[in-house]
């Protein structure tokens, strides 16, 4: 059999909500399972999904420190885009996810990594928000720019903005 | 239908049966058949689509008593 070059799929993960993150990782892991080479580009609020859960986020300057304090992020701190209700709604949703054996975002990140999904952080958002490699979990492959994303996207059969 | 291996996906929803199928198919030899048992009806459309994308052969499905059994033949490594 002739081994064809793998089809590509590229996702922009702009939103940092639990529900958006779920949609992103469901498609990414399905794409990888269908034999596609999947890249996820996390930008703006989406960066919250891949911030490390433990420890502090180090950043310089008062405004950035405040931003990363109020907007701490981390896969375990994501909230629903609607019906958060001071965390009650998000807690209930996590219960429902567990009820149907759906992986948590944390488990989805581990799963995605294990089946070859690439995860990238947007350098511009990082610069603005005062984030660097040390802000992110180890599964993140690299920090890249918009041209790198478009380079992947133009070769992709599937490209989505989430 | 006779199968060489069986993958139990009862209680799992999309995309987990597909993710698990992609993992398990690696354990089969070329020409062998994998039976996937699921109760999420999404698999009816998902498995033929997965087969079309990966090139493995979709042999068919049997639905009975809230259980869907789909059969996939491994056609290549």
PDB file of C-alpha atoms in Angstrom:
ATOM      1  CA  UNK A   1       0.000   0.000   0.000  1.00  0.00           C
ATOM      2  CA  UNK A   2       1.219   3.483  -0.846  1.00  0.00           C
ATOM      3  CA  UNK A   3       1.597   5.503   2.306  1.00  0.00           C
ATOM      4  CA  UNK A   4      -0.075   8.810   1.606  1.00  0.00           C
ATOM      5  CA  UNK A   5       0.938  11.928   3.478  1.00  0.00           C
ATOM      6  CA  UNK A   6      -1.264  12.378   6.523  1.00  0.00           C
ATOM      7  CA  UNK A   7      -4.187  14.760   6.249  1.00  0.00           C
ATOM      8  CA  UNK A   8      -3.907  17.771   8.500  1.00  0.00           C
ATOM      9  CA  UNK A   9      -6.360  19.429  10.835  1.00  0.00           C
ATOM     10  CA  UNK A  10      -5.753  22.729  12.597  1.00  0.00           C
ATOM     11  CA  UNK A  11      -7.773  24.274  15.378  1.00  0.00           C
ATOM     12  CA  UNK A  12      -7.643  27.767  16.841  1.00  0.00           C
ATOM     13  CA  UNK A  13      -8.716  27.569  20.462  1.00  0.00           C
ATOM     14  CA  UNK A  14      -9.638  31.149  21.298  1.00  0.00           C
ATOM     15  CA  UNK A  15     -12.159  30.576  24.110  1.00  0.00           C
ATOM     16  CA  UNK A  16     -11.160  29.451  27.561  1.00  0.00           C
ATOM     17  CA  UNK A  17     -14.491  28.056  28.703  1.00  0.00           C
ATOM     18  CA  UNK A  18     -14.961  24.494  29.829  1.00  0.00           C
ATOM     19  CA  UNK A  19     -17.561  23.913  27.113  1.00  0.00           C
ATOM     20  CA  UNK A  20     -15.377  25.324  24.322  1.00  0.00           C
ATOM     21  CA  UNK A  21     -12.362  23.368  25.541  1.00  0.00           C
ATOM     22  CA  UNK A  22     -14.420  20.173  25.453  1.00  0.00           C
ATOM     23  CA  UNK A  23     -15.487  20.806  21.859  1.00  0.00           C
ATOM     24  CA  UNK A  24     -11.868  21.458  20.887  1.00  0.00           C
ATOM     25  CA  UNK A  25     -10.438  18.354  22.501  1.00  0.00           C
ATOM     26  CA  UNK A  26     -13.253  16.092  21.287  1.00  0.00           C
ATOM     27  CA  UNK A  27     -12.534  17.116  17.705  1.00  0.00           C
ATOM     28  CA  UNK A  28      -8.760  17.002  18.146  1.00  0.00           C
ATOM     29  CA  UNK A  29      -8.733  13.477  19.600  1.00  0.00           C
ATOM     30  CA  UNK A  30     -11.245  12.257  17.008  1.00  0.00           C
ATOM     31  CA  UNK A  31      -9.186  13.768  14.196  1.00  0.00           C
ATOM     32  CA  UNK A  32      -6.015  12.105  15.476  1.00  0.00           C
ATOM     33  CA  UNK A  33      -7.920   8.821  15.796  1.00  0.00           C
ATOM     34  CA  UNK A  34      -9.011   9.185  12.164  1.00  0.00           C
ATOM     35  CA  UNK A  35      -5.374   9.339  11.162  1.00  0.00           C
ATOM     36  CA  UNK A  36      -5.058  13.097  10.859  1.00  0.00           C
ATOM     37  CA  UNK A  37      -2.134  15.200  11.990  1.00  0.00           C
ATOM     38  CA  UNK A  38      -3.791  17.595  14.421  1.00  0.00           C
ATOM     39  CA  UNK A  39      -2.459  20.957  15.625  1.00  0.00           C
ATOM     40  CA  UNK A  40      -4.173  23.057  18.285  1.00  0.00           C
ATOM     41  CA  UNK A  41      -3.281  26.746  18.525  1.00  0.00           C
ATOM     42  CA  UNK A  42      -4.240  28.255  21.832  1.00  0.00           C
ATOM     43  CA  UNK A  43      -4.654  31.995  21.810  1.00  0.00           C
ATOM     44  CA  UNK A  44      -6.142  34.677  24.052  1.00  0.00           C
ATOM     45  CA  UNK A  45      -8.553  33.159  26.598  1.00  0.00           C
ATOM     46  CA  UNK A  46      -7.798  29.734  25.173  1.00  0.00           C
ATOM     47  CA  UNK A  47      -4.377  29.938  26.816  1.00  0.00           C
ATOM     48  CA  UNK A  48      -6.129  29.393  30.147  1.00  0.00           C
ATOM     49  CA  UNK A  49      -6.786  25.788  29.127  1.00  0.00           C
ATOM     50  CA  UNK A  50      -3.092  24.935  28.862  1.00  0.00           C
ATOM     51  CA  UNK A  51      -1.806  26.949  31.823  1.00  0.00           C
ATOM     52  CA  UNK A  52      -0.314  24.686  34.474  1.00  0.00           C
ATOM     53  CA  UNK A  53      -2.664  23.890  37.341  1.00  0.00           C
ATOM     54  CA  UNK A  54      -0.116  24.063  40.148  1.00  0.00           C
ATOM     55  CA  UNK A  55       2.022  26.914  41.428  1.00  0.00           C
ATOM     56  CA  UNK A  56       1.843  30.569  40.540  1.00  0.00           C
ATOM     57  CA  UNK A  57       1.994  32.240  37.149  1.00  0.00           C
ATOM     58  CA  UNK A  58       5.011  34.540  37.144  1.00  0.00           C
ATOM     59  CA  UNK A  59       4.649  37.743  35.169  1.00  0.00           C
ATOM     60  CA  UNK A  60       6.143  41.230  35.260  1.00  0.00           C
ATOM     61  CA  UNK A  61       4.319  44.466  35.972  1.00  0.00           C
ATOM     62  CA  UNK A  62       1.277  45.267  38.083  1.00  0.00           C
ATOM     63  CA  UNK A  63      -1.352  44.985  35.350  1.00  0.00           C
ATOM     64  CA  UNK A  64      -0.127  41.602  34.133  1.00  0.00           C
ATOM     65  CA  UNK A  65       0.199  40.323  37.697  1.00  0.00           C
ATOM     66  CA  UNK A  66      -3.395  41.404  38.336  1.00  0.00           C
ATOM     67  CA  UNK A  67      -4.569  39.814  35.095  1.00  0.00           C
ATOM     68  CA  UNK A  68      -2.969  36.477  35.904  1.00  0.00           C
ATOM     69  CA  UNK A  69      -4.322  36.624  39.439  1.00  0.00           C
ATOM     70  CA  UNK A  70      -7.892  37.261  38.345  1.00  0.00           C
ATOM     71  CA  UNK A  71      -7.563  35.111  35.255  1.00  0.00           C
ATOM     72  CA  UNK A  72      -5.475  32.286  36.743  1.00  0.00           C
ATOM     73  CA  UNK A  73      -6.560  29.552  34.319  1.00  0.00           C
ATOM     74  CA  UNK A  74      -5.528  25.902  34.355  1.00  0.00           C
ATOM     75  CA  UNK A  75      -7.558  22.965  33.069  1.00  0.00           C
ATOM     76  CA  UNK A  76      -9.097  22.366  36.498  1.00  0.00           C
ATOM     77  CA  UNK A  77     -10.297  25.956  36.924  1.00  0.00           C
ATOM     78  CA  UNK A  78     -12.236  26.370  33.676  1.00  0.00           C
ATOM     79  CA  UNK A  79     -15.821  27.558  33.945  1.00  0.00           C
ATOM     80  CA  UNK A  80     -18.901  27.073  31.819  1.00  0.00           C
ATOM     81  CA  UNK A  81     -19.678  29.925  29.403  1.00  0.00           C
ATOM     82  CA  UNK A  82     -23.257  29.902  30.713  1.00  0.00           C
ATOM     83  CA  UNK A  83     -24.853  28.819  33.990  1.00  0.00           C
ATOM     84  CA  UNK A  84     -21.653  28.971  35.969  1.00  0.00           C
ATOM     85  CA  UNK A  85     -23.666  30.219  38.974  1.00  0.00           C
ATOM     86  CA  UNK A  86     -20.598  30.868  41.151  1.00  0.00           C
ATOM     87  CA  UNK A  87     -19.203  27.490  40.212  1.00  0.00           C
ATOM     88  CA  UNK A  88     -22.312  25.480  41.042  1.00  0.00           C
ATOM     89  CA  UNK A  89     -23.352  25.050  37.420  1.00  0.00           C
ATOM     90  CA  UNK A  90     -19.815  24.144  36.383  1.00  0.00           C
ATOM     91  CA  UNK A  91     -19.644  21.572  39.185  1.00  0.00           C
ATOM     92  CA  UNK A  92     -22.921  20.049  38.033  1.00  0.00           C
ATOM     93  CA  UNK A  93     -21.710  19.926  34.446  1.00  0.00           C
ATOM     94  CA  UNK A  94     -18.535  18.138  35.532  1.00  0.00           C
ATOM     95  CA  UNK A  95     -20.789  15.674  37.353  1.00  0.00           C
ATOM     96  CA  UNK A  96     -22.777  15.078  34.176  1.00  0.00           C
ATOM     97  CA  UNK A  97     -19.576  14.575  32.200  1.00  0.00           C
ATOM     98  CA  UNK A  98     -18.423  11.976  34.691  1.00  0.00           C
ATOM     99  CA  UNK A  99     -21.852  10.359  34.552  1.00  0.00           C
ATOM    100  CA  UNK A 100     -21.389   9.542  30.856  1.00  0.00           C
ATOM    101  CA  UNK A 101     -17.706   8.590  31.312  1.00  0.00           C
ATOM    102  CA  UNK A 102     -16.462  11.600  29.432  1.00  0.00           C
ATOM    103  CA  UNK A 103     -12.823  12.464  30.135  1.00  0.00           C
ATOM    104  CA  UNK A 104     -12.121  15.675  32.062  1.00  0.00           C
ATOM    105  CA  UNK A 105     -10.186  18.421  30.240  1.00  0.00           C
ATOM    106  CA  UNK A 106      -7.097  17.305  32.140  1.00  0.00           C
ATOM    107  CA  UNK A 107      -7.575  13.733  30.910  1.00  0.00           C
ATOM    108  CA  UNK A 108      -8.318  14.982  27.388  1.00  0.00           C
ATOM    109  CA  UNK A 109      -5.002  16.875  27.316  1.00  0.00           C
ATOM    110  CA  UNK A 110      -3.094  13.738  28.352  1.00  0.00           C
ATOM    111  CA  UNK A 111      -5.042  11.643  25.822  1.00  0.00           C
ATOM    112  CA  UNK A 112      -4.505  14.152  23.006  1.00  0.00           C
ATOM    113  CA  UNK A 113      -0.766  14.265  23.701  1.00  0.00           C
ATOM    114  CA  UNK A 114      -0.528  10.471  23.771  1.00  0.00           C
ATOM    115  CA  UNK A 115      -2.076  10.141  20.303  1.00  0.00           C
ATOM    116  CA  UNK A 116       0.128  12.784  18.734  1.00  0.00           C
ATOM    117  CA  UNK A 117      -1.943  15.996  18.863  1.00  0.00           C
ATOM    118  CA  UNK A 118       0.366  19.027  18.797  1.00  0.00           C
ATOM    119  CA  UNK A 119      -0.361  21.922  21.128  1.00  0.00           C
ATOM    120  CA  UNK A 120       0.941  25.431  20.534  1.00  0.00           C
ATOM    121  CA  UNK A 121       0.648  28.696  22.458  1.00  0.00           C
ATOM    122  CA  UNK A 122       0.331  32.018  20.614  1.00  0.00           C
ATOM    123  CA  UNK A 123       3.388  34.188  21.281  1.00  0.00           C
ATOM    124  CA  UNK A 124       1.581  37.524  20.901  1.00  0.00           C
ATOM    125  CA  UNK A 125      -1.102  36.688  23.462  1.00  0.00           C
ATOM    126  CA  UNK A 126       1.654  35.383  25.723  1.00  0.00           C
ATOM    127  CA  UNK A 127       3.604  38.614  25.360  1.00  0.00           C
ATOM    128  CA  UNK A 128       0.564  40.732  26.099  1.00  0.00           C
ATOM    129  CA  UNK A 129      -0.511  38.672  29.083  1.00  0.00           C
ATOM    130  CA  UNK A 130       2.996  38.183  30.429  1.00  0.00           C
ATOM    131  CA  UNK A 131       3.151  34.423  29.939  1.00  0.00           C
ATOM    132  CA  UNK A 132       6.114  32.266  28.954  1.00  0.00           C
ATOM    133  CA  UNK A 133       7.010  28.547  28.767  1.00  0.00           C
ATOM    134  CA  UNK A 134       6.983  28.334  32.553  1.00  0.00           C
ATOM    135  CA  UNK A 135       3.279  29.311  32.610  1.00  0.00           C
ATOM    136  CA  UNK A 136       2.221  26.237  30.663  1.00  0.00           C
ATOM    137  CA  UNK A 137       1.963  22.541  31.251  1.00  0.00           C
ATOM    138  CA  UNK A 138       4.576  20.206  29.826  1.00  0.00           C
ATOM    139  CA  UNK A 139       2.307  18.874  27.047  1.00  0.00           C
ATOM    140  CA  UNK A 140       2.572  22.192  25.181  1.00  0.00           C
ATOM    141  CA  UNK A 141       4.951  21.676  22.263  1.00  0.00           C
ATOM    142  CA  UNK A 142       6.005  25.210  21.436  1.00  0.00           C
ATOM    143  CA  UNK A 143       5.163  28.897  21.298  1.00  0.00           C
ATOM    144  CA  UNK A 144       4.426  30.075  17.759  1.00  0.00           C
ATOM    145  CA  UNK A 145       3.020  32.967  15.737  1.00  0.00           C
ATOM    146  CA  UNK A 146       0.110  33.501  13.357  1.00  0.00           C
ATOM    147  CA  UNK A 147       2.183  32.712  10.253  1.00  0.00           C
ATOM    148  CA  UNK A 148       3.060  29.302  11.677  1.00  0.00           C
ATOM    149  CA  UNK A 149      -0.635  28.623  12.247  1.00  0.00           C
ATOM    150  CA  UNK A 150      -1.619  29.761   8.769  1.00  0.00           C
ATOM    151  CA  UNK A 151       1.192  27.652   7.362  1.00  0.00           C
ATOM    152  CA  UNK A 152      -0.467  24.635   8.936  1.00  0.00           C
ATOM    153  CA  UNK A 153      -4.016  25.818   8.187  1.00  0.00           C
ATOM    154  CA  UNK A 154      -3.393  26.248   4.461  1.00  0.00           C
ATOM    155  CA  UNK A 155      -2.260  22.639   4.292  1.00  0.00           C
ATOM    156  CA  UNK A 156      -5.188  21.438   6.394  1.00  0.00           C
ATOM    157  CA  UNK A 157      -8.322  19.714   5.148  1.00  0.00           C
ATOM    158  CA  UNK A 158     -10.121  20.819   8.297  1.00  0.00           C
ATOM    159  CA  UNK A 159      -9.528  24.132  10.035  1.00  0.00           C
ATOM    160  CA  UNK A 160     -11.745  25.473  12.798  1.00  0.00           C
ATOM    161  CA  UNK A 161     -11.935  28.450  15.145  1.00  0.00           C
ATOM    162  CA  UNK A 162     -13.287  27.545  18.566  1.00  0.00           C
TER     163      UNK A 162
ATOM    164  CA  UNK B   1     -20.644 -12.144  12.851  1.00  0.00           C
ATOM    165  CA  UNK B   2     -17.401 -13.715  13.989  1.00  0.00           C
ATOM    166  CA  UNK B   3     -14.717 -11.423  15.328  1.00  0.00           C
ATOM    167  CA  UNK B   4     -11.131 -11.892  16.479  1.00  0.00           C
ATOM    168  CA  UNK B   5     -11.275  -9.258  19.198  1.00  0.00           C
ATOM    169  CA  UNK B   6     -14.032  -7.480  21.051  1.00  0.00           C
ATOM    170  CA  UNK B   7     -13.948  -3.905  22.329  1.00  0.00           C
ATOM    171  CA  UNK B   8     -16.483  -2.982  24.981  1.00  0.00           C
ATOM    172  CA  UNK B   9     -17.593   0.652  24.711  1.00  0.00           C
ATOM    173  CA  UNK B  10     -20.831   0.342  26.672  1.00  0.00           C
ATOM    174  CA  UNK B  11     -21.455   3.548  28.597  1.00  0.00           C
ATOM    175  CA  UNK B  12     -19.042   5.585  26.490  1.00  0.00           C
ATOM    176  CA  UNK B  13     -20.060   8.474  24.287  1.00  0.00           C
ATOM    177  CA  UNK B  14     -18.509  10.099  21.245  1.00  0.00           C
ATOM    178  CA  UNK B  15     -15.594  10.444  20.713  1.00  0.00           C
ATOM    179  CA  UNK B  16     -14.383   7.713  23.067  1.00  0.00           C
ATOM    180  CA  UNK B  17     -15.519   4.624  21.075  1.00  0.00           C
ATOM    181  CA  UNK B  18     -13.651   5.965  18.024  1.00  0.00           C
ATOM    182  CA  UNK B  19     -10.561   6.909  20.037  1.00  0.00           C
ATOM    183  CA  UNK B  20     -10.523   3.425  21.609  1.00  0.00           C
ATOM    184  CA  UNK B  21     -11.110   1.711  18.263  1.00  0.00           C
ATOM    185  CA  UNK B  22      -8.127   3.546  16.774  1.00  0.00           C
ATOM    186  CA  UNK B  23      -5.985   2.339  19.687  1.00  0.00           C
ATOM    187  CA  UNK B  24      -7.238  -1.254  19.661  1.00  0.00           C
ATOM    188  CA  UNK B  25      -6.992  -1.819  15.901  1.00  0.00           C
ATOM    189  CA  UNK B  26      -3.208  -1.636  16.310  1.00  0.00           C
ATOM    190  CA  UNK B  27      -3.317  -4.935  18.232  1.00  0.00           C
ATOM    191  CA  UNK B  28      -4.992  -6.824  15.386  1.00  0.00           C
ATOM    192  CA  UNK B  29      -3.271  -8.541  12.499  1.00  0.00           C
ATOM    193  CA  UNK B  30      -4.121  -7.591   8.947  1.00  0.00           C
ATOM    194  CA  UNK B  31      -7.348  -9.327   7.880  1.00  0.00           C
ATOM    195  CA  UNK B  32      -8.641  -9.783  11.427  1.00  0.00           C
ATOM    196  CA  UNK B  33     -12.017  -8.446  12.528  1.00  0.00           C
ATOM    197  CA  UNK B  34     -12.719  -6.171  15.496  1.00  0.00           C
ATOM    198  CA  UNK B  35     -16.152  -6.131  17.107  1.00  0.00           C
ATOM    199  CA  UNK B  36     -17.034  -2.895  18.878  1.00  0.00           C
ATOM    200  CA  UNK B  37     -19.998  -3.003  21.228  1.00  0.00           C
ATOM    201  CA  UNK B  38     -21.510   0.359  22.114  1.00  0.00           C
ATOM    202  CA  UNK B  39     -24.751   1.914  23.286  1.00  0.00           C
ATOM    203  CA  UNK B  40     -24.212   5.449  21.977  1.00  0.00           C
ATOM    204  CA  UNK B  41     -26.072   5.480  18.648  1.00  0.00           C
ATOM    205  CA  UNK B  42     -23.509   7.985  17.348  1.00  0.00           C
ATOM    206  CA  UNK B  43     -21.372   4.988  16.443  1.00  0.00           C
ATOM    207  CA  UNK B  44     -23.744   4.134  13.570  1.00  0.00           C
ATOM    208  CA  UNK B  45     -22.454   7.099  11.617  1.00  0.00           C
ATOM    209  CA  UNK B  46     -19.072   7.471  13.265  1.00  0.00           C
ATOM    210  CA  UNK B  47     -17.657   4.043  12.503  1.00  0.00           C
ATOM    211  CA  UNK B  48     -18.325   4.073   8.732  1.00  0.00           C
ATOM    212  CA  UNK B  49     -16.776   7.580   8.637  1.00  0.00           C
ATOM    213  CA  UNK B  50     -13.760   6.398  10.629  1.00  0.00           C
ATOM    214  CA  UNK B  51     -13.335   3.448   8.264  1.00  0.00           C
ATOM    215  CA  UNK B  52     -13.559   5.696   5.224  1.00  0.00           C
ATOM    216  CA  UNK B  53     -10.894   8.011   6.689  1.00  0.00           C
ATOM    217  CA  UNK B  54      -8.513   5.273   7.820  1.00  0.00           C
ATOM    218  CA  UNK B  55      -9.076   2.797   4.978  1.00  0.00           C
ATOM    219  CA  UNK B  56     -10.178  -0.106   7.183  1.00  0.00           C
ATOM    220  CA  UNK B  57     -13.204  -2.055   6.016  1.00  0.00           C
ATOM    221  CA  UNK B  58     -16.622  -1.491   7.593  1.00  0.00           C
ATOM    222  CA  UNK B  59     -18.309  -4.900   7.582  1.00  0.00           C
ATOM    223  CA  UNK B  60     -21.640  -3.849   9.034  1.00  0.00           C
ATOM    224  CA  UNK B  61     -23.567  -3.429  12.238  1.00  0.00           C
ATOM    225  CA  UNK B  62     -26.084  -5.350  14.294  1.00  0.00           C
ATOM    226  CA  UNK B  63     -28.422  -3.514  16.649  1.00  0.00           C
ATOM    227  CA  UNK B  64     -30.303  -5.333  19.362  1.00  0.00           C
ATOM    228  CA  UNK B  65     -31.635  -4.579  22.850  1.00  0.00           C
ATOM    229  CA  UNK B  66     -30.022  -1.163  23.203  1.00  0.00           C
ATOM    230  CA  UNK B  67     -26.693  -2.512  22.061  1.00  0.00           C
ATOM    231  CA  UNK B  68     -24.977  -1.770  18.784  1.00  0.00           C
ATOM    232  CA  UNK B  69     -22.296  -4.112  17.495  1.00  0.00           C
ATOM    233  CA  UNK B  70     -20.139  -2.884  14.664  1.00  0.00           C
ATOM    234  CA  UNK B  71     -17.564  -4.914  12.772  1.00  0.00           C
ATOM    235  CA  UNK B  72     -14.370  -3.593  11.300  1.00  0.00           C
ATOM    236  CA  UNK B  73     -11.821  -5.526   9.289  1.00  0.00           C
ATOM    237  CA  UNK B  74      -8.222  -4.384   9.570  1.00  0.00           C
ATOM    238  CA  UNK B  75      -6.953  -3.935   6.027  1.00  0.00           C
ATOM    239  CA  UNK B  76      -3.486  -2.470   6.626  1.00  0.00           C
ATOM    240  CA  UNK B  77      -0.954  -1.696   9.352  1.00  0.00           C
TER     241      UNK B  77
END
